[in-house]
XYZ file of C-alpha atoms in Angstrom:
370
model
C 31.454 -0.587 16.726
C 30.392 -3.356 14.775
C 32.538 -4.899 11.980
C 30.458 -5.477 9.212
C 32.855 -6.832 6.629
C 32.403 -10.177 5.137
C 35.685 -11.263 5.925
C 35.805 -11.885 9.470
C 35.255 -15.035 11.925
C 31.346 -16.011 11.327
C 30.419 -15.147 8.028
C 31.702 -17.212 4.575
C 35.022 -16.934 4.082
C 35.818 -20.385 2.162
C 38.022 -19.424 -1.246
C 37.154 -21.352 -4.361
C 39.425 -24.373 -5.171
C 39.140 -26.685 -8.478
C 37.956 -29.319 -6.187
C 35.338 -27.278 -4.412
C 33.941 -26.384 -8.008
C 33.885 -30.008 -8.710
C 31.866 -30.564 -5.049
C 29.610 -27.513 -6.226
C 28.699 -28.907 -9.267
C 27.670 -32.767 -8.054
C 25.559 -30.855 -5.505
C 24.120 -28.941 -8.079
C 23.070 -32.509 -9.809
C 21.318 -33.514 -6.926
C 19.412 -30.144 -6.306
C 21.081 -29.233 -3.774
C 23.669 -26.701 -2.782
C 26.493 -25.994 0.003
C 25.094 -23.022 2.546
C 28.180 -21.266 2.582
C 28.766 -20.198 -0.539
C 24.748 -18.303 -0.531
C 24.961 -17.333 2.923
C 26.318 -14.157 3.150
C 23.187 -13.004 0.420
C 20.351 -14.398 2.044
C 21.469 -12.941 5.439
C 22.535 -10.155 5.073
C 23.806 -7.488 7.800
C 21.071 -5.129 7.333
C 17.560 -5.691 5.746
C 17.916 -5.782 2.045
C 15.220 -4.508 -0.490
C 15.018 -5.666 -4.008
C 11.990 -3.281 -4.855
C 13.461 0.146 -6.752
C 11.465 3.489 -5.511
C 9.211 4.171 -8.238
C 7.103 7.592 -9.158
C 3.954 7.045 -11.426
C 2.823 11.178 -12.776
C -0.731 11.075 -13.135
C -1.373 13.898 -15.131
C 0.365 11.619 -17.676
C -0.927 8.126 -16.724
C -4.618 9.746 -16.621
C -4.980 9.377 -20.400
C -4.112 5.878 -20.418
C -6.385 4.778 -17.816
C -9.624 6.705 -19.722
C -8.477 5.657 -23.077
C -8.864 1.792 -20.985
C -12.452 2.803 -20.473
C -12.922 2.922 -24.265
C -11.262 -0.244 -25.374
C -12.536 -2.909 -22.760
C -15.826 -3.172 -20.839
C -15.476 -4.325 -16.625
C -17.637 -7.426 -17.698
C -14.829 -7.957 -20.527
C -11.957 -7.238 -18.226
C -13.647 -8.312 -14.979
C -11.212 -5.284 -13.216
C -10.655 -2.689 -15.675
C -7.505 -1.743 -14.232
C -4.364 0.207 -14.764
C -1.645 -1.913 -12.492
C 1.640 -0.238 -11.488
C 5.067 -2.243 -11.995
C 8.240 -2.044 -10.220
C 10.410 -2.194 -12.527
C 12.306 -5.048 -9.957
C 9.276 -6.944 -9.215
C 8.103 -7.319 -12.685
C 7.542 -11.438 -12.632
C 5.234 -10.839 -9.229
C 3.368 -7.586 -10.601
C 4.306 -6.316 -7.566
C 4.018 -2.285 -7.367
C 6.330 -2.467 -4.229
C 7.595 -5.382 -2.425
C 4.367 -8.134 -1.558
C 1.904 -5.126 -2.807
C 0.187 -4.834 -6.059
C -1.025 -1.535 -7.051
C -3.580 -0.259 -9.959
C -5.970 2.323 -10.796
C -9.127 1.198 -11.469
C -11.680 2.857 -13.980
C -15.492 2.961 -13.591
C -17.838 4.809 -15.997
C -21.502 5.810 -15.002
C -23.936 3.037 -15.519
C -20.849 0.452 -15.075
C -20.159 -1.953 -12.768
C -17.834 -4.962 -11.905
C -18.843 -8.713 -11.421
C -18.815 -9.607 -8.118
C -16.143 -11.521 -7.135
C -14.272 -12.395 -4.261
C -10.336 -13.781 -3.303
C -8.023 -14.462 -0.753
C -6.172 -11.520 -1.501
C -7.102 -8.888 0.892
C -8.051 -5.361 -1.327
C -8.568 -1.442 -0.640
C -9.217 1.516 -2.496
C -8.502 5.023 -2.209
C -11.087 7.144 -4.256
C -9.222 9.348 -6.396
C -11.486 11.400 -8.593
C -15.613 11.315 -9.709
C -18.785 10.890 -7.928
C -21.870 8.581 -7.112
C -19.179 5.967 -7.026
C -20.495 3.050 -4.939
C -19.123 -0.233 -3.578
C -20.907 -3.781 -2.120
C -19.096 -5.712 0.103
C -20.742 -8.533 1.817
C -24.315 -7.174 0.946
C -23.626 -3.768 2.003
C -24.067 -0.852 -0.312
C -21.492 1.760 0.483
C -21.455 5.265 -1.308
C -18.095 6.343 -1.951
C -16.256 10.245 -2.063
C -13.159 11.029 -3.328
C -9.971 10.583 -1.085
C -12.156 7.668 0.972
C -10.461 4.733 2.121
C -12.404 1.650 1.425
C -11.247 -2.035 2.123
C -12.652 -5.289 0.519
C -11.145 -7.680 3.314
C -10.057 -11.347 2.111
C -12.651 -13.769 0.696
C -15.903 -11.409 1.658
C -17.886 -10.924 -1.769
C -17.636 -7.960 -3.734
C -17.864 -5.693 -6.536
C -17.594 -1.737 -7.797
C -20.180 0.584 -9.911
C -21.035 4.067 -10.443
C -24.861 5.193 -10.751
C -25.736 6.294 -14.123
C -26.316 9.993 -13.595
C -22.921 9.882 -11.309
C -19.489 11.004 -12.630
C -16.587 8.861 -14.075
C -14.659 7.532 -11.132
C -11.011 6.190 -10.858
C -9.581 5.345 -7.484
C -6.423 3.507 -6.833
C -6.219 -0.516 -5.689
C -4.744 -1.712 -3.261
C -3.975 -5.922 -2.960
C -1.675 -7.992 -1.382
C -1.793 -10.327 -4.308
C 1.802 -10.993 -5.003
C 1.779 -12.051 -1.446
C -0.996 -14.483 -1.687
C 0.811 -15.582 -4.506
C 4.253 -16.848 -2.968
C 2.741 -18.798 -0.041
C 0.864 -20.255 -2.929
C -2.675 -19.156 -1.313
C -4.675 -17.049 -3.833
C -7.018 -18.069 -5.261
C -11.220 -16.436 -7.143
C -14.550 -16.716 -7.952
C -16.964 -15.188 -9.161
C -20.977 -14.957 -9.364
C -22.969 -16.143 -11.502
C -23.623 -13.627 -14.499
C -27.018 -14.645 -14.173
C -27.728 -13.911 -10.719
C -26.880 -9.384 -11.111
C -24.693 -9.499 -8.293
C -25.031 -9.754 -4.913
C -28.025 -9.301 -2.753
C -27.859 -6.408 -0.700
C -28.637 -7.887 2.833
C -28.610 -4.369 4.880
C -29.525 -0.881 4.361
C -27.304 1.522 2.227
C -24.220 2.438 4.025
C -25.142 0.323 7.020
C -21.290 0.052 7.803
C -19.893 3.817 7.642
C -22.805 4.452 9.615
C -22.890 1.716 12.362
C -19.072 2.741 13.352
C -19.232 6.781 12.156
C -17.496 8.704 15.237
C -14.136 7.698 16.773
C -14.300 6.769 20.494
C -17.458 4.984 20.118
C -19.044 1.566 18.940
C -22.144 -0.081 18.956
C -23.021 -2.683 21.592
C -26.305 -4.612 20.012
C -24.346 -6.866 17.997
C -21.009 -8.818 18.150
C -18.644 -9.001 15.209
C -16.808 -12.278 14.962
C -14.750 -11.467 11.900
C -10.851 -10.812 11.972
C -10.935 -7.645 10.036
C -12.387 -3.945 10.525
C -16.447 -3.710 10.461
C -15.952 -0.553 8.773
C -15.549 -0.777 5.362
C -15.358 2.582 4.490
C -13.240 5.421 6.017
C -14.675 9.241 5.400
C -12.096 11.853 3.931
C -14.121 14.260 5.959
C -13.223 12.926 9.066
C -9.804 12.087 8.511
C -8.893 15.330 7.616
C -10.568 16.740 10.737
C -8.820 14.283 12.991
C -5.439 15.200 11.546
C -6.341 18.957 11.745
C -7.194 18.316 15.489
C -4.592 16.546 16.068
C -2.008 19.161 14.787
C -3.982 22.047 16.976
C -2.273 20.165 20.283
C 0.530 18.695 19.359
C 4.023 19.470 17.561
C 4.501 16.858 14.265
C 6.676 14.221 14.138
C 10.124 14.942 13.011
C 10.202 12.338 10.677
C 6.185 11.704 9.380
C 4.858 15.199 10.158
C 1.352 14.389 12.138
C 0.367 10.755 10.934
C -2.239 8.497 12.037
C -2.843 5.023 10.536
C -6.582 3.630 9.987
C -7.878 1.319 12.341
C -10.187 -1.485 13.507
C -12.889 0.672 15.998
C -13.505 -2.502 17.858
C -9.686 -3.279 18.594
C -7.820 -0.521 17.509
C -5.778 -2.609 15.189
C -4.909 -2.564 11.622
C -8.022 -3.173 9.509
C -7.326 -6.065 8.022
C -4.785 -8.957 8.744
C -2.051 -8.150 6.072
C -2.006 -4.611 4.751
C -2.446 -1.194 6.620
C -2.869 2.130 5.746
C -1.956 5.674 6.956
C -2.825 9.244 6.130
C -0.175 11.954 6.935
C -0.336 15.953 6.707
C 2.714 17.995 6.683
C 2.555 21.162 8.154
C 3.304 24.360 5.378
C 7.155 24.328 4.476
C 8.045 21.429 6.728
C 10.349 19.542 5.913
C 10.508 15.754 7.580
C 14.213 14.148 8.679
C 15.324 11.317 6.964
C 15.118 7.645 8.390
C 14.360 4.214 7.038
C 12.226 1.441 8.381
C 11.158 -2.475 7.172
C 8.432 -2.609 5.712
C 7.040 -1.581 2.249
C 4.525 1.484 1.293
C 2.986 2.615 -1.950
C 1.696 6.260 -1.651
C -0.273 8.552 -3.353
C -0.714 12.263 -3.069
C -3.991 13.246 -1.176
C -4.389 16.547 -1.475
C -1.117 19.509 -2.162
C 2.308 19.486 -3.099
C 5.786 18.961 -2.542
C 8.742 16.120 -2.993
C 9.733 12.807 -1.208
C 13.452 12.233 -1.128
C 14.551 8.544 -1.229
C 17.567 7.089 -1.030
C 18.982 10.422 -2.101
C 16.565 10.953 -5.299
C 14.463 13.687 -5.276
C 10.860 13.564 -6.706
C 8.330 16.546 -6.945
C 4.681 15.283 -7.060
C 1.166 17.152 -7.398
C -1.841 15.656 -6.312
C -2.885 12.392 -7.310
C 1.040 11.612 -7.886
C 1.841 8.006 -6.774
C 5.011 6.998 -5.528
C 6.433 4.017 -3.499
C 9.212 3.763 -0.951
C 10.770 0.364 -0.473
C 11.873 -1.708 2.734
C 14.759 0.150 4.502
C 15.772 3.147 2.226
C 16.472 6.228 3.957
C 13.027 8.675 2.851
C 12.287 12.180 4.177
C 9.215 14.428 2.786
C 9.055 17.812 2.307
C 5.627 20.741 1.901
C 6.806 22.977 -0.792
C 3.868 25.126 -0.379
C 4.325 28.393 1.873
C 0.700 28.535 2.627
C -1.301 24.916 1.930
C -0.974 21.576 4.161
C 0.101 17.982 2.597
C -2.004 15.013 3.080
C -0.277 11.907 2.169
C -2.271 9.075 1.643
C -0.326 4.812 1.980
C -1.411 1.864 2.281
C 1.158 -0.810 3.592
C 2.555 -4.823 4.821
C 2.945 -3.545 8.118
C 0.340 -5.615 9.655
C 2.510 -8.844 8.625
C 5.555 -7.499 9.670
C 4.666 -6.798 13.261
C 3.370 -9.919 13.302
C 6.202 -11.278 12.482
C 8.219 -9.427 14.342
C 10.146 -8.011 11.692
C 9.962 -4.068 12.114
C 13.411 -2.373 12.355
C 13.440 1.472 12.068
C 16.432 4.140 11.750
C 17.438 7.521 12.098
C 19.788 9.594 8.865
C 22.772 9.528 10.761
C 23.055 13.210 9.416
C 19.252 14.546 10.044
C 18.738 14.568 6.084
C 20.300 13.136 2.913
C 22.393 14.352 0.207
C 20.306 14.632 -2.827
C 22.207 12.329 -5.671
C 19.697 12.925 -8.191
């Protein structure tokens, strides 16, 4: 078995002297430092989170996020979001690791400037109707529980028709990572010029890649990130219910699939995935722990996520993030109703990188601490 103590042959070992202290410090003058004595903390044995798991009720954050509707306009705000703060990311407004989080607000008759980043952005349509998006010219309608990206750099912007319903979906950015490779950057149109142009007909992408197992041949997309810019509830529900009539769930996710890229079957966009998950009634997942870090918010039913032996019981619309490598396991309190899980995710950089490390609860499920 592996020793991992600290104080064995290969890892920092060296005891402080008075004259080492004196060495430390004239390094420290010159902005520099001696490896040994920050070794052992910036590698350590196992992968090492700095993210807390959070848990964000919305029944009570709701009120906020309307009473935000009343104080600022989006031309005001330019976003007139909500964001969500781990509580040990605060300086990067990270909601989990490299991910920001928010929940956005959109009244009928509203709409956002367009704008456009190098942060790579989704939603996930939490509640209202005759919600619509534009990205890149196209005019996409938008339900609730859709999955909708606004890739890096493309053009963009957010509205609800005026005889629609007040809409609020949660955002999805990899800001904070755009941020420490010192990348980001924005614009925006013109106020003058109403926004962008819409340069094919409504819903053109949904529609162009609408049925799994099949894509169009007339054209060829160039771009590095998924032609589809919006993902149906409808028909990720029915995949996951199809799925689930032939096969038994996984022990650990229930019966998961991850949104993907029709032409390549890849992640749809270079830096952050997503995932929707349905647990079975009164399953209840193992525990293990993987890299990576995912924000989460309850689709549709109810039951409790266990991380890193905390307990937390959510209700729909609940959001809740697990962090890099902390044991998790998820349970369907209801006797009767499934459990749709709904994340977005870095795991598109860290296969990339090559970073993904996954393992099992040594015991099949964790003690609950709290």
């Amino acid at each position: 078995m592996e020793n991992k103590s600290n104080d064995i042959y290969g890892r920092s070992r060296v005891k402080n002297t008075d004259e080492l202290d004196k060495y430390y410090s004239d390094l420290q003058s010159m902005d520099t430092g001696a490896l040994w004595t920050v070794a052992n903390d910036i590698e350590p044995w196992e992968p090492h989170t700095i993210s807390a798991p959070m848990f964000w009720d919305y029944e009570k954050l709701r009120p906020y996020v309307l009473e935000a509707a009343r104080l600022v306009t989006p031309g005001e705000a330019g976003r007139r979001v909500v964001y969500l703060q781990n509580k040990n990311r605060i300086k990067e407004k990270a909601a989990v690791g490299w991910l920001y989080a928010g929940v956005q607000i959109t009244q009928p008759g509203e709409f956002t400037p367009a704008h456009r980043h190098v942060a790579a952005a989704l939603r996930f349509i939490m509640e209202g109707s005759k919600g619509y998006t534009i990205v890149d010219g196209n005019k996409i309608d938008l339900e609730a529980r859709d999955f909708v990206i606004t890739p890096n750099g493309v053009w963009h912007e957010h509205g609800v028709a005026k005889d629609g319903e007040t809409c609020i979906w949660m955002d999805g950015l990899d800001i904070p990572l755009a941020n420490a490779l010192e990348a980001n950057d924005y614009g925006v149109l013109a106020e003058e010029t109403g926004g962008q142009e819409e340069v094919v007909p409504r819903n053109y992408s949904p529609n162009r890649y609408s049925e799994a197992g099949v894509i169009p041949m007339d054209k060829k997309w160039d771009k590095p990130y998924s032609p589809m810019f919006r993902y149906p509830w409808k028909t990720t529900q029915k995949a996951l219910q199809n799925m689930a009539k032939v096969s038994e769930p996984c022990e650990f996710d229930g019966y998961l699939m991850r949104y993907s890229n029709p032409l390549t079957g890849g992640h749809p966009m270079q830096t952050m995935g997503a995932s929707m998950q349905m647990l079975p009634p009164k399953m209840h997942t193992k525990a293990h722990k993987h890299t990576g870090s995912f924000m989460f918010q309850v689709a549709m039913g109810k039951g409790a996520v266990i991380i890193n032996g905390k307990r937390y019981d959510f209700k729909e619309k609940d959001m809740f993030c697990i962090p890099s490598w902390l044991y998790h396991e998820f349970v369907n309190t209801s006797e009767t109703e499934e459990l749709y899980l709904f994340n977005f995710n870095d795991l598109p950089t860290i296969e990339k990188l090559d970073y993904y490390q996954e393992k099992e609860h040594p015991e099949g499920h964790q003690k609950i601490t709290s």
